XYZ file of C-alpha atoms in Angstrom:
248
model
C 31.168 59.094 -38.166
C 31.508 63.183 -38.073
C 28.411 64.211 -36.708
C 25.191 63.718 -34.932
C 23.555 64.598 -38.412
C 25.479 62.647 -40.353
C 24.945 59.566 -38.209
C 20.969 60.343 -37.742
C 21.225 60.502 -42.200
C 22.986 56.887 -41.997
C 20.462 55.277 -39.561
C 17.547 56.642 -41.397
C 19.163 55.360 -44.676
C 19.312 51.739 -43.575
C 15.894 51.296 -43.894
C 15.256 53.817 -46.966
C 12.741 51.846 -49.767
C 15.602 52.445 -52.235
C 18.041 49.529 -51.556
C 20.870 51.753 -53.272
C 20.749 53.777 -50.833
C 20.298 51.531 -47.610
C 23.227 49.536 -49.630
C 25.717 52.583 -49.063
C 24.381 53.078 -45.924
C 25.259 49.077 -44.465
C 28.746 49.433 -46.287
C 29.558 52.675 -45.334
C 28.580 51.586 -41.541
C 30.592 48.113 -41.893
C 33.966 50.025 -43.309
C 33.780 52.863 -40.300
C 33.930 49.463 -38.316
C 34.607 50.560 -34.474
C 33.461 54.132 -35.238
C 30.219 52.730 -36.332
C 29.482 51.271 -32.925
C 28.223 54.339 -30.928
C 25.639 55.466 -34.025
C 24.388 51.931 -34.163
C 24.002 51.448 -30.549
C 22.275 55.037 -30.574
C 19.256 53.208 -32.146
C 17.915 50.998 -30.113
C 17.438 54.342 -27.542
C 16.848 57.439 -29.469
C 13.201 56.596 -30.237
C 13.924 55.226 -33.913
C 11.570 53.133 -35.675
C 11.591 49.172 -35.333
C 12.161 48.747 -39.289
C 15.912 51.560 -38.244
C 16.409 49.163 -35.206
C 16.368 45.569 -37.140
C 18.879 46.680 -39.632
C 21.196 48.308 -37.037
C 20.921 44.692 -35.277
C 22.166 43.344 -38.580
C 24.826 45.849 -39.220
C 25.993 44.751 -35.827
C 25.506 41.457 -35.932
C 27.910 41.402 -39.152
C 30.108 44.304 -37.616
C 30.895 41.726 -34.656
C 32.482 39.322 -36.786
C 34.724 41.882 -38.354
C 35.594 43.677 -35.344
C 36.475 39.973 -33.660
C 38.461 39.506 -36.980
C 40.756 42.734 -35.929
C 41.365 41.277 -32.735
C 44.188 39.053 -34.103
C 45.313 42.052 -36.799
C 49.139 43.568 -36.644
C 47.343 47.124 -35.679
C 47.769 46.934 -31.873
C 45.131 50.301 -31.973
C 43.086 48.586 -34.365
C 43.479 45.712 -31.754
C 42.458 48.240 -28.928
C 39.568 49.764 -30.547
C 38.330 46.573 -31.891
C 37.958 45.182 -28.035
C 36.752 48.333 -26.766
C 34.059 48.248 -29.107
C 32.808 44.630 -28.813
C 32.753 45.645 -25.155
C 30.080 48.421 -26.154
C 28.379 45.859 -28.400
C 28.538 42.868 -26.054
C 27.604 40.110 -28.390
C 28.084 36.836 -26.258
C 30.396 35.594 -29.180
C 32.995 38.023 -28.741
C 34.149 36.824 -25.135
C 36.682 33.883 -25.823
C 38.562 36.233 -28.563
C 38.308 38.875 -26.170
C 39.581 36.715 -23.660
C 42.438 35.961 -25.626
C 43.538 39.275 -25.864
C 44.097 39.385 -22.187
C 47.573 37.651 -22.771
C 48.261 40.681 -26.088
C 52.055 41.587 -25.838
C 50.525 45.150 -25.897
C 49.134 46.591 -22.320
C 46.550 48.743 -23.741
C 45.015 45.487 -25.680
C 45.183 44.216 -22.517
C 43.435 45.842 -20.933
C 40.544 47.127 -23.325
C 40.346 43.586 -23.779
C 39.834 43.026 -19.777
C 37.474 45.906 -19.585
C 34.954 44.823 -22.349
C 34.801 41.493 -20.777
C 34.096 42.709 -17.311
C 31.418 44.930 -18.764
C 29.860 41.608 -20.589
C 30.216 40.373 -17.028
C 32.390 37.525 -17.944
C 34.790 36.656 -14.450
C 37.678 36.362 -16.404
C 38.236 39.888 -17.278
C 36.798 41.105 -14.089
C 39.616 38.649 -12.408
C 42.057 40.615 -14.810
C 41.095 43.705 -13.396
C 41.299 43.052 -10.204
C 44.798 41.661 -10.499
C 45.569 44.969 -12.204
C 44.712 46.366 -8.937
C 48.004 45.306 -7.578
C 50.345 46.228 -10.779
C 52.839 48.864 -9.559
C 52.090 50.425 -13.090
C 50.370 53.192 -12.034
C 48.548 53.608 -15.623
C 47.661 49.948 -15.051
C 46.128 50.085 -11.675
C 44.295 53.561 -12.648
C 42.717 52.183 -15.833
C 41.330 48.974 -13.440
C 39.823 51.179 -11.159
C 37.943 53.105 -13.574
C 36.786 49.713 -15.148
C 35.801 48.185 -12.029
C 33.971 51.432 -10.964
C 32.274 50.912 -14.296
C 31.561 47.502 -13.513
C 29.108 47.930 -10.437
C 27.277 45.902 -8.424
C 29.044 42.522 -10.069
C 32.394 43.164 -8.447
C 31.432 44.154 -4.942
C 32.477 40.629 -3.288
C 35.568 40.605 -4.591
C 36.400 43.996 -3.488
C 35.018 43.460 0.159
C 37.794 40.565 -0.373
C 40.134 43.043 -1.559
C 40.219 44.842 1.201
C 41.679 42.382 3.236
C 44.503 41.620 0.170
C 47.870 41.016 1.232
C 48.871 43.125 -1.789
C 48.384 46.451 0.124
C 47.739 48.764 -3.596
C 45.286 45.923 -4.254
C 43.362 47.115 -0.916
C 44.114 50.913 -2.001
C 42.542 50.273 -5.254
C 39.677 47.959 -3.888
C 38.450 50.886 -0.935
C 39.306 53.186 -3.736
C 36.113 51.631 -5.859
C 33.889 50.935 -3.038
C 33.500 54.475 -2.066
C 33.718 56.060 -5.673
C 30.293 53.745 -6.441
C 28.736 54.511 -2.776
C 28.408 50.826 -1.868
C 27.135 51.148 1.999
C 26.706 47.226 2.678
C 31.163 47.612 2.185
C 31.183 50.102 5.345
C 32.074 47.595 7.834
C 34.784 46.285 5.796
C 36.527 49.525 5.261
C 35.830 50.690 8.658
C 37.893 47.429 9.198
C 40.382 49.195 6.768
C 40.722 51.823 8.975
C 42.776 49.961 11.353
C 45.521 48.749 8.152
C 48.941 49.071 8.957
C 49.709 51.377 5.714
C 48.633 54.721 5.487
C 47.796 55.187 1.974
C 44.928 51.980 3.380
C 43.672 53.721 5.760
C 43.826 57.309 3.767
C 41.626 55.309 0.796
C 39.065 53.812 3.627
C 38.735 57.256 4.606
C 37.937 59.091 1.882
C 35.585 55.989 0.524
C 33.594 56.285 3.948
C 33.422 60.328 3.999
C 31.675 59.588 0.172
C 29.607 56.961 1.043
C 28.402 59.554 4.174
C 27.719 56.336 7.162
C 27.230 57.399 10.202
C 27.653 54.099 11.450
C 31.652 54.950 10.668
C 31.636 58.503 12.685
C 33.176 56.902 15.720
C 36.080 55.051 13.922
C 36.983 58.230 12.111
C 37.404 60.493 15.165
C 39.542 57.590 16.434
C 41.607 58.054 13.099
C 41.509 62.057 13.186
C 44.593 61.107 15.661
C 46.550 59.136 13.253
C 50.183 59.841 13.297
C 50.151 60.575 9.575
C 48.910 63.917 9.266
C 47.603 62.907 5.596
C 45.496 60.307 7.196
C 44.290 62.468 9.830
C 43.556 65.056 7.519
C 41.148 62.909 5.369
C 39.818 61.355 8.310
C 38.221 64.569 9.219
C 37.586 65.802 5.865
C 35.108 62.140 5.502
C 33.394 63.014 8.795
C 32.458 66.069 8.076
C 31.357 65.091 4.738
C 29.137 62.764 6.548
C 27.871 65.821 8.782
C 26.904 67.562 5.822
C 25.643 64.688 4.304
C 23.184 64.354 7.601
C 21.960 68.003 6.942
């Protein structure tokens, strides 16, 4: 998969009337494996015709089973890729191998295994990833806050939980995902935040609030534009007057 062109040439070929060609087509698509994934999945919402669409489903459906295969191969990036791109897919029968993968001796299987599941909204690997929150591997706890941003509306009451965590980088990471995806009905809870007894809490509160832009958190800011840590007072008034602006 090299191109745009060159992927547009392989769709188009899967349903050519020569079968020759729509042959080389399905095998070159099936031995490209996870770099077939994005070209398939560009099918079903590129305008293609139905006839393109039902043999990318089939390519798929037959590209799940091999990419489940690599799961359990030697090839821990094989092993990455392979759960990264059934998380793209999201065929149903790729969550209990996926799920399997949480426990990989490799952390990058790990967690492209725990991200693909949370995106197929399967608990397990969102319960993963919020774990990850707490790792004091700061790769770890970075990758599980992009995944959980990624994630949505699904992980919101377990983050309003989070908050209150007695892990204190697991309520870092949980205010740190609240504000990056805007959720407003989380204000009270990390205006709640603001009162936490560490300062990187409070800091995180205050930045998600200032990008969420609730006024309803104005007066619990100003409070914290006193903080002893200048960091925290700093970012408390850098959130209200993101909130000004975002008043107009």
């Amino acid at each position: 998969m090299d191109d745009g062109r060159g992927d547009s040439v392989l769709l188009a070929s899967l349903a050519s009337g020569n079968e020759g060609v729509a042959r080389r087509a399905r095998e070159g698509l099936r031995e490209a494996r996870y770099h077939a994934v994005g070209p398939l999945l560009s099918a079903f919402k590129d305008g293609w015709p139905e006839e393109v669409r039902k043999k990318a489903r089939e390519v798929l459906d037959v590209l799940t089973g091999d990419l489940i295969e690599a799961l359990k191969g030697s090839d821990r990036n094989l092993r990455r890729k392979a759960a990264e791109a059934l998380g793209e897919i999201g065929d149903g029968r790729a969550a209990d191998p996926l799920a399997e993968r949480l426990g990989d001796r490799d952390r990058s299987v790990r967690m492209a295994a725990a991200t693909a599941l949370s995106k197929m909204g399967d608990g397990r690997g969102i319960r993963f990833l919020f774990s990850a929150l707490g790792s004091r591997d700061e790769v770890v706890r970075i990758h599980a806050i992009r995944a959980l941003v990624d994630a949505g509306d699904a992980v919101v009451p377990e983050l309003r939980k989070g908050l209150r965590d007695p892990n204190f980088l697991v309520r870092c990471g949980s205010a740190i995902v609240l504000g990056e995806n805007r959720v407003r009905e989380a204000v009270p809870d990390l205006i709640e935040a603001l009162g936490d007894s560490v300062a990187s809490v409070r800091m995180d509160a205050a930045v998600a609030l200032g990008k969420i832009g609730s006024s309803e958190a104005l007066s619990a800011l100003r409070k914290l534009a006193k903080d002893p840590d200048a960091t925290v007072a700093y970012y408390a008034n850098w959130a209200i007057e993101k909130i000004y602006r975002r008043k107009g």
